[in-house]
mmCIF file of C-alpha atoms in Angstrom:
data_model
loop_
_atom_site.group_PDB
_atom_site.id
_atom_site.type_symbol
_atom_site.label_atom_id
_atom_site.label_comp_id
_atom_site.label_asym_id
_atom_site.label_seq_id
_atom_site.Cartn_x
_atom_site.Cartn_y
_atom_site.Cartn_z
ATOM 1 C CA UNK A 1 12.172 -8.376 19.487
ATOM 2 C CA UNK A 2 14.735 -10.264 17.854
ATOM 3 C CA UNK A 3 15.220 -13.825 16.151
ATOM 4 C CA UNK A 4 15.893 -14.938 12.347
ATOM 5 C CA UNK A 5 14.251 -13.820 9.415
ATOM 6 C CA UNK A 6 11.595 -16.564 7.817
ATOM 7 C CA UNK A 7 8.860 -16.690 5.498
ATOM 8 C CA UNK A 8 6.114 -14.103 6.203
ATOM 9 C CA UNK A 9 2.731 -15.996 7.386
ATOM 10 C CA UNK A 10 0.273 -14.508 4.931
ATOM 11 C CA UNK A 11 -4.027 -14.996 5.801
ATOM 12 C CA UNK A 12 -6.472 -14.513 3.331
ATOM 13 C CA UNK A 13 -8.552 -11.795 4.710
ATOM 14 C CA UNK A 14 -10.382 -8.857 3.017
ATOM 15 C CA UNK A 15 -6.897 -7.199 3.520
ATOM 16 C CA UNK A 16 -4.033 -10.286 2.907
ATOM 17 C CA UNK A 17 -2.593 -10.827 6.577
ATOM 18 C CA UNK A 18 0.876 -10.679 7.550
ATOM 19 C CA UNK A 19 2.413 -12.164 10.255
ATOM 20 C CA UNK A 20 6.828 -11.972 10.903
ATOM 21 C CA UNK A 21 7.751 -15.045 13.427
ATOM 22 C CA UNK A 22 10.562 -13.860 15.481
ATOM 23 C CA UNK A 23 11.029 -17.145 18.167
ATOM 24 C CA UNK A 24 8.482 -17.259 20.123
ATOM 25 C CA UNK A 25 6.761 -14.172 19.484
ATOM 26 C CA UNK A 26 4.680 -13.515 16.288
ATOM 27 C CA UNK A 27 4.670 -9.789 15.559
ATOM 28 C CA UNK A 28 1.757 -8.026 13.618
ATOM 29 C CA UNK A 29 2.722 -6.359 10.470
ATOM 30 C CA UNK A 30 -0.430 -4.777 9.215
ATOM 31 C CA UNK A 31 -0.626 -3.161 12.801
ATOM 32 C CA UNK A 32 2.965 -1.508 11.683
ATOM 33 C CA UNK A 33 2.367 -0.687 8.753
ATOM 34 C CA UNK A 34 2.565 3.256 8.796
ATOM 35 C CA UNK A 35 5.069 3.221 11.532
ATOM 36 C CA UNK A 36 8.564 4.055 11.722
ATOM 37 C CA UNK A 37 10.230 0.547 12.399
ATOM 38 C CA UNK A 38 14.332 -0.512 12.959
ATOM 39 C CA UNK A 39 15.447 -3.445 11.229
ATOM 40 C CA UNK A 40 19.143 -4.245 12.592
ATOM 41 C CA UNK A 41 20.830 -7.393 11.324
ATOM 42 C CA UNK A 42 23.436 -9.312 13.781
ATOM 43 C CA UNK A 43 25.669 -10.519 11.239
ATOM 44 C CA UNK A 44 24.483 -14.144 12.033
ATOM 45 C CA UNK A 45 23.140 -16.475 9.636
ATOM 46 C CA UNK A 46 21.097 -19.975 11.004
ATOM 47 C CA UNK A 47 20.455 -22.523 8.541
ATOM 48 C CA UNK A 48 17.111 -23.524 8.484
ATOM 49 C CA UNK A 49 17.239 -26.851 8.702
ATOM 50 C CA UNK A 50 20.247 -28.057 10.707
ATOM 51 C CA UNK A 51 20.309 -24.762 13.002
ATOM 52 C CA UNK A 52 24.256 -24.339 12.266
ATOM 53 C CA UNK A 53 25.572 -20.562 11.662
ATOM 54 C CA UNK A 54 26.874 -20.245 7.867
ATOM 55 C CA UNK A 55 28.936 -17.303 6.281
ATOM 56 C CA UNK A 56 26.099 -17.462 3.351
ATOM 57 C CA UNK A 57 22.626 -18.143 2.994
ATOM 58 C CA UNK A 58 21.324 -20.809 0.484
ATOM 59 C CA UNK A 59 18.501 -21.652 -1.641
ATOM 60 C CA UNK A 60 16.540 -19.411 1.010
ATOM 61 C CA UNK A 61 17.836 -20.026 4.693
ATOM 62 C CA UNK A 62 19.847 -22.898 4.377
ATOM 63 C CA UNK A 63 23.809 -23.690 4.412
ATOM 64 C CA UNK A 64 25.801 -25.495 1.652
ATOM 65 C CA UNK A 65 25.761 -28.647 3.091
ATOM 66 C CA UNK A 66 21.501 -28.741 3.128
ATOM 67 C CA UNK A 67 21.908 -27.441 0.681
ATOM 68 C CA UNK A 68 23.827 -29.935 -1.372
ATOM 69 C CA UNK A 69 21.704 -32.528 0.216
ATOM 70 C CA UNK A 70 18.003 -31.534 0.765
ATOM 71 C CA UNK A 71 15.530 -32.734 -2.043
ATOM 72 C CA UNK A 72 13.698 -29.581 -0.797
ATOM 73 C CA UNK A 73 17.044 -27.622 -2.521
ATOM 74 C CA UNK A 74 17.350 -29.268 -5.500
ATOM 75 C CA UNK A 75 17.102 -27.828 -9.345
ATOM 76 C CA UNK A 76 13.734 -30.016 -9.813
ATOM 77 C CA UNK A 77 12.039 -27.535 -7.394
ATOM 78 C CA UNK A 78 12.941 -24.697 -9.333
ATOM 79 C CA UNK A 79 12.332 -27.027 -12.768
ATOM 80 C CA UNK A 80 9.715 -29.892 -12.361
ATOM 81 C CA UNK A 81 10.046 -30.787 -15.141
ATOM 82 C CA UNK A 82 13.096 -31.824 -14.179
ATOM 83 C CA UNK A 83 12.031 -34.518 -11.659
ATOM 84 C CA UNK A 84 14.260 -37.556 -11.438
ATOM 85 C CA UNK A 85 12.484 -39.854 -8.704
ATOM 86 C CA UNK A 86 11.855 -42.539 -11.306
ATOM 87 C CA UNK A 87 15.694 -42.689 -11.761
ATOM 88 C CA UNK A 88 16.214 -43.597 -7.970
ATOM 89 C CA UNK A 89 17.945 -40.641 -7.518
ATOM 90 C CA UNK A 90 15.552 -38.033 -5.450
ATOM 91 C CA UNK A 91 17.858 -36.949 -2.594
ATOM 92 C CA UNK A 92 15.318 -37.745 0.318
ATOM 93 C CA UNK A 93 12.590 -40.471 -1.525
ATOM 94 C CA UNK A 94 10.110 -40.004 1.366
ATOM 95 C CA UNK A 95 9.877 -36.073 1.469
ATOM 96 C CA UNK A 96 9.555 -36.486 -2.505
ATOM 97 C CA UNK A 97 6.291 -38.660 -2.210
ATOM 98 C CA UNK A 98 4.973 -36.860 1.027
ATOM 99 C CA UNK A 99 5.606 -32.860 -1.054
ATOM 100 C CA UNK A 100 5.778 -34.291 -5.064
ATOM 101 C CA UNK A 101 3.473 -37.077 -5.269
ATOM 102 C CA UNK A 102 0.416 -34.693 -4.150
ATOM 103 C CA UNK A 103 -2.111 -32.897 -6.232
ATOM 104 C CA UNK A 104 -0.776 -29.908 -8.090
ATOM 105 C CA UNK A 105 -2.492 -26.625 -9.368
ATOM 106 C CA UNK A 106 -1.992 -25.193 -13.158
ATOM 107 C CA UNK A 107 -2.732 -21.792 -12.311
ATOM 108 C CA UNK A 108 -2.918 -18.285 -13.957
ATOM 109 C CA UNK A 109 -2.101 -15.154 -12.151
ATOM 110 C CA UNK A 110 -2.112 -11.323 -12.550
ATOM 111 C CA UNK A 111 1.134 -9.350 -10.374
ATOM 112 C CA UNK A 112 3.060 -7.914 -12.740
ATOM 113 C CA UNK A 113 0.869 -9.247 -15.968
ATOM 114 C CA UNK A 114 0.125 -12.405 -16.527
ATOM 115 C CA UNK A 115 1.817 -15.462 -16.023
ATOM 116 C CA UNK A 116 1.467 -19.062 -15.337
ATOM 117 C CA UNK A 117 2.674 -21.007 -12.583
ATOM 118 C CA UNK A 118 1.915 -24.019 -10.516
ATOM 119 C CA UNK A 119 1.501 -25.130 -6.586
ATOM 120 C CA UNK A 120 0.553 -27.579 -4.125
ATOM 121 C CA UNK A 121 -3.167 -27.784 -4.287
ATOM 122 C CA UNK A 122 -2.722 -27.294 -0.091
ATOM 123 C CA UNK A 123 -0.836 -24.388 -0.664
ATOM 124 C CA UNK A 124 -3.708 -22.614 -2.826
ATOM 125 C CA UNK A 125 -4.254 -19.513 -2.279
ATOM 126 C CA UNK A 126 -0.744 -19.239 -0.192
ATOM 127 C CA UNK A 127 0.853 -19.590 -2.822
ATOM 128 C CA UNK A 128 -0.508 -16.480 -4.713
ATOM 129 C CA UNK A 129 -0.371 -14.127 -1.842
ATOM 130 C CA UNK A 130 3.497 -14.765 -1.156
ATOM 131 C CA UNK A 131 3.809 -13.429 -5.050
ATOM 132 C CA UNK A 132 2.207 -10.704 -4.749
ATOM 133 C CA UNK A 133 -0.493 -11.759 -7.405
ATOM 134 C CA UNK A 134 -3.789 -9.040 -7.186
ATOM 135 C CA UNK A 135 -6.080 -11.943 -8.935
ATOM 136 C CA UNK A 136 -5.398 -15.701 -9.644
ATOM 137 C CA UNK A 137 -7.273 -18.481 -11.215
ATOM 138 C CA UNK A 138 -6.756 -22.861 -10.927
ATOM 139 C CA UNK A 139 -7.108 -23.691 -14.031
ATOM 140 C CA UNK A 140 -5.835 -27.380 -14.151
ATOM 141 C CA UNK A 141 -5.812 -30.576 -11.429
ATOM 142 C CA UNK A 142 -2.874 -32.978 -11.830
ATOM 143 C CA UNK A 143 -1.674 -35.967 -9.604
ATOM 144 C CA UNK A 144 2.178 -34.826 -9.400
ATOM 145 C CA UNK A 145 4.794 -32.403 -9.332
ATOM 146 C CA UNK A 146 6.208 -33.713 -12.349
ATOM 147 C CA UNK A 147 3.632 -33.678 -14.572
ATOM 148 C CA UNK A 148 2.428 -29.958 -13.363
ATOM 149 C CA UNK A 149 5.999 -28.912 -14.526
ATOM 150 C CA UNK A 150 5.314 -30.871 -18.158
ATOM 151 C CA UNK A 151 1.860 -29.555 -18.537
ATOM 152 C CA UNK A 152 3.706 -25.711 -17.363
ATOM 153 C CA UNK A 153 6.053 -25.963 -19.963
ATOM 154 C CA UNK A 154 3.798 -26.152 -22.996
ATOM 155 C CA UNK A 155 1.998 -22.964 -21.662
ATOM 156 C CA UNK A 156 5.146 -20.754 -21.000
ATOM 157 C CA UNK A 157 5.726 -21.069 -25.021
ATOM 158 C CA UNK A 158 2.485 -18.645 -24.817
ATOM 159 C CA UNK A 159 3.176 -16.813 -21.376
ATOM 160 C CA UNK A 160 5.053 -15.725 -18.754
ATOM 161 C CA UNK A 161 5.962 -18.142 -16.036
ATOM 162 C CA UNK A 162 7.829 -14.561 -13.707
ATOM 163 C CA UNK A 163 6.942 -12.037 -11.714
ATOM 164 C CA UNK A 164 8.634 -8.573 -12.211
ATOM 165 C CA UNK A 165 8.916 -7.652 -8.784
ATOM 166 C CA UNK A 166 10.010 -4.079 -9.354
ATOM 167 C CA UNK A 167 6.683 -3.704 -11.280
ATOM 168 C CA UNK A 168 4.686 -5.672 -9.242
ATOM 169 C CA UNK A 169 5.660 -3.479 -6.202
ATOM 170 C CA UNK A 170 5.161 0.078 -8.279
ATOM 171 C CA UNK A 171 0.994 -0.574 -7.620
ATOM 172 C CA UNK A 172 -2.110 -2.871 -8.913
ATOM 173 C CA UNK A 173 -1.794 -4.140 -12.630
ATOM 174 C CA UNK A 174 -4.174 -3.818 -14.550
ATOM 175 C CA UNK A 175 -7.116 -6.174 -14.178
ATOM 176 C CA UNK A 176 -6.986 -9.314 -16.958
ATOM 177 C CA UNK A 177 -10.169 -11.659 -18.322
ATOM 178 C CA UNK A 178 -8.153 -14.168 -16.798
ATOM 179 C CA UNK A 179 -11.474 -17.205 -17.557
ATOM 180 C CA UNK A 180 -10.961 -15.172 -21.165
ATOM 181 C CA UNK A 181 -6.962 -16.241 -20.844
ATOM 182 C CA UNK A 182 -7.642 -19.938 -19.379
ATOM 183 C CA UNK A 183 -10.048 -20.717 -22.452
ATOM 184 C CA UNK A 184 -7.772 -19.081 -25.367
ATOM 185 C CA UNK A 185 -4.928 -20.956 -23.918
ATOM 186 C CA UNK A 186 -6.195 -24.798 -23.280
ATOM 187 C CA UNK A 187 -7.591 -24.171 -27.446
ATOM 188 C CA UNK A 188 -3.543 -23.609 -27.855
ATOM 189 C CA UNK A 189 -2.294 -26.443 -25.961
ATOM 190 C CA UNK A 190 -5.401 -29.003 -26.957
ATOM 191 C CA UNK A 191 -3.491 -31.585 -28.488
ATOM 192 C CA UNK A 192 -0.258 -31.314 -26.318
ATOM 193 C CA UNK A 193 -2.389 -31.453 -23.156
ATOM 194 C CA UNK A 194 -4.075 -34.890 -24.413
ATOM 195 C CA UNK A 195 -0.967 -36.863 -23.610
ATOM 196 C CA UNK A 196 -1.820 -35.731 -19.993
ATOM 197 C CA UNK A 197 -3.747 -36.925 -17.127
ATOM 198 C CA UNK A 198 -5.242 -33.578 -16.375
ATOM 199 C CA UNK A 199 -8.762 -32.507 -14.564
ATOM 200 C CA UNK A 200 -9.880 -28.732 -16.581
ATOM 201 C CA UNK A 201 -11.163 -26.799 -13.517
ATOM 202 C CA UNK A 202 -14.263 -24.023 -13.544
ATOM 203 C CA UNK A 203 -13.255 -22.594 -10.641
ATOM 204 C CA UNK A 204 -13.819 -18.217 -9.202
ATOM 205 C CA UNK A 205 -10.862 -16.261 -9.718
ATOM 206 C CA UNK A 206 -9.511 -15.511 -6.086
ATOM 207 C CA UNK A 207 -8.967 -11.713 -5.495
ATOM 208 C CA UNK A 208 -6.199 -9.960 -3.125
ATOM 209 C CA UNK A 209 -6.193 -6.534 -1.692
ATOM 210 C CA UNK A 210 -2.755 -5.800 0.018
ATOM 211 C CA UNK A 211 -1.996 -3.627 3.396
ATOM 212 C CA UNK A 212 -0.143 -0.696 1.166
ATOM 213 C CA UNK A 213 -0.463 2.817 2.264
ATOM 214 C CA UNK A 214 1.541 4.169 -0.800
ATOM 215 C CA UNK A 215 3.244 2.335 -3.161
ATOM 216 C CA UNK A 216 7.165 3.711 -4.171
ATOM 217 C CA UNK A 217 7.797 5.406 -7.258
ATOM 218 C CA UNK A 218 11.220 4.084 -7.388
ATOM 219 C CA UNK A 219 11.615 0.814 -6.198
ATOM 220 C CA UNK A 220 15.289 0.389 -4.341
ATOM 221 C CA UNK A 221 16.233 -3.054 -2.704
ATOM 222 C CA UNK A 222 17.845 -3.389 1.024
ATOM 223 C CA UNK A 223 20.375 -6.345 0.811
ATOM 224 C CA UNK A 224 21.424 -7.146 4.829
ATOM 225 C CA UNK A 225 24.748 -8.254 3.228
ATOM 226 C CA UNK A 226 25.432 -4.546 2.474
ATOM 227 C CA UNK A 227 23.903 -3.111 5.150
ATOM 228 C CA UNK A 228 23.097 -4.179 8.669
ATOM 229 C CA UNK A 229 20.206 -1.595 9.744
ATOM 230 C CA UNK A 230 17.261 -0.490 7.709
ATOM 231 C CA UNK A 231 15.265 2.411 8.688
ATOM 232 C CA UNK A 232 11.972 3.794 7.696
ATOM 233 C CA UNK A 233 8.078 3.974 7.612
ATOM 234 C CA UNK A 234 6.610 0.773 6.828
ATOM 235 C CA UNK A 235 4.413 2.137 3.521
ATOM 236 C CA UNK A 236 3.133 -1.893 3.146
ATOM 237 C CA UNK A 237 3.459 -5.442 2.791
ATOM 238 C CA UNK A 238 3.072 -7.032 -0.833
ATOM 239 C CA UNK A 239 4.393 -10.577 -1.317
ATOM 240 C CA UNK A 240 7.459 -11.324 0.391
ATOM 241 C CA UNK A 241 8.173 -7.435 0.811
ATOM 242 C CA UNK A 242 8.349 -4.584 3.479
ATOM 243 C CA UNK A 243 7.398 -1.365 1.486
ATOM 244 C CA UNK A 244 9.549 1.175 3.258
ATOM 245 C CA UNK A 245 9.513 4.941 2.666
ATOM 246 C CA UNK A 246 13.596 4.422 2.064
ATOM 247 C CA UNK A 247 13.566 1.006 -0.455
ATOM 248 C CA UNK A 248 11.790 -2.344 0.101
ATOM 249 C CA UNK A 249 13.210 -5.511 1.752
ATOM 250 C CA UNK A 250 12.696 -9.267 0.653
ATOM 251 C CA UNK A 251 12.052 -11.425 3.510
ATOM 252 C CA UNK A 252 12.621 -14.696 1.930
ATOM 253 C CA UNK A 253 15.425 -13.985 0.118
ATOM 254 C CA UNK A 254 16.975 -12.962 3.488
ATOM 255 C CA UNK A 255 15.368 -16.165 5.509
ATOM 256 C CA UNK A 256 18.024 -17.100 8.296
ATOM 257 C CA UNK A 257 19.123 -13.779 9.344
ATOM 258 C CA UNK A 258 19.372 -12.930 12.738
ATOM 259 C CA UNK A 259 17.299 -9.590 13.120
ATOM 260 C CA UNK A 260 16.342 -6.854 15.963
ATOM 261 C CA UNK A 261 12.714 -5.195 14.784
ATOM 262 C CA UNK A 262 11.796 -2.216 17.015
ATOM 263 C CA UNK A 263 9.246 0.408 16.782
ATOM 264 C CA UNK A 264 10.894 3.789 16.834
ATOM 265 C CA UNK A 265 9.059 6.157 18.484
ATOM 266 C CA UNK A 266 9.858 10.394 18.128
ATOM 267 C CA UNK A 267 11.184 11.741 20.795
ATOM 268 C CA UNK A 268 10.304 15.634 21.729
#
């Protein structure tokens, strides 16, 4: 089947569920996942948004025109903190009070260790299983984008706000107290947190079992730019990547690309 390369759809099931949109046809990857699949890339690139072929992909499937004009692509998404809406100057005002102006999620997760992070409160637990996180706990309610960047920021002087994605895709971390975590932390940020409108959660800490055979020893990355075919068994699926038995391959970062995936089956 072929078509371009998005987001994986991910379903939380006892097992997190993948699914790989190619047109019209959504293909199973926890049914592949021990096969021997053929990834071959075209050498075509569709933006995302205005459907236009570009030499180079940006900010995740897009060309440098969306990109330069998206609010969707801007640094604030990357930095909240950095919101400038009250200035007048959000690229697209609408999409910024239909995507910012929503309840957002302080949250702590385990992938690679811990780390904090923050989401869409409609995106929980998405969110967590396109990271790859193993276990992940809400532990703050705010009205906006904005402010969940602000209230992030006085954490990360205490944690990690990344993933390390080669360690993340070596296995399971170890488990972490993360109610243990959530309580030591709000003590360190008391005072800070006080000059925000926040709601403290009590919430279960979500748990996520991925569809990996075997994890690699020796994690090496497939960039389509290099090379236009990748070849293996399909070991897993953990966050945004394909675990092959040959290297792994990021999905989003390659969102846009115009793919053939085929089963390859041994001849005799």
């Amino acid at each position: 089947m072929t078509g371009t390369l998005s987001k994986m759809e991910t379903r939380h099931d006892d097992v997190v569920s993948y699914g790989l949109q190619l047109r019209e046809v959504r293909f199973d990857l926890n049914q592949a996942v021990g096969k021997d699949l053929r990834l071959t890339y075209s050498g075509n690139i569709i933006c995302e948004n205005c459907g236009k072929k570009t030499k180079k992909s940006y900010a995740e499937g897009h060309c440098y025109p969306c990109t330069m004009k998206l609010a969707s692509c801007d640094l604030c998404i990357l930095k909240p903190e950095l919101c400038h809406f009250d200035k007048g100057t959000c690229r697209e005002p609408q999409w910024g009070e239909e995507n910012c102006f929503k309840n957002h999620i302080v949250y702590l997760a385990n992938s690679s260790g811990l780390k904090v992070g923050i989401t869409r409160k409609t995106q929980v637990p998405i969110r967590w299983m396109d990271q790859g996180a193993s276990e992940a706990l809400p532990i703050l309610e705010v009205k906006n984008r904005f402010v969940s960047g602000q209230v992030e920021v006085l954490f990360k002087k205490h944690i990690n706000d990344k993933t390390d994605w080669r360690k993340m895709l070596k296995g399971e971390p170890d488990s972490i107290d993360l109610k243990e975590w959530r309580d030591k932390l709000l003590k360190e940020v008391a005072e800070d947190l006080k000059h925000f409108d926040v709601t403290v959660l009590d919430q279960e800490i979500y748990k996520f079992k991925y569809p990996v055979e075997k994890y690699p020893e020796k994690v090496n990355s497939f960039n389509l730019d290099k090379t236009n075919e990748v070849t293996g068994r399909l070991m897993g699926i953990k966050g945004q990547y394909l675990i092959f038995d040959t290297g792994v391959l990021n999905v989003r970062s390659h969102t846009g690309y115009e793919i053939t995936l085929e089963e390859i089956h041994a001849t005799t």
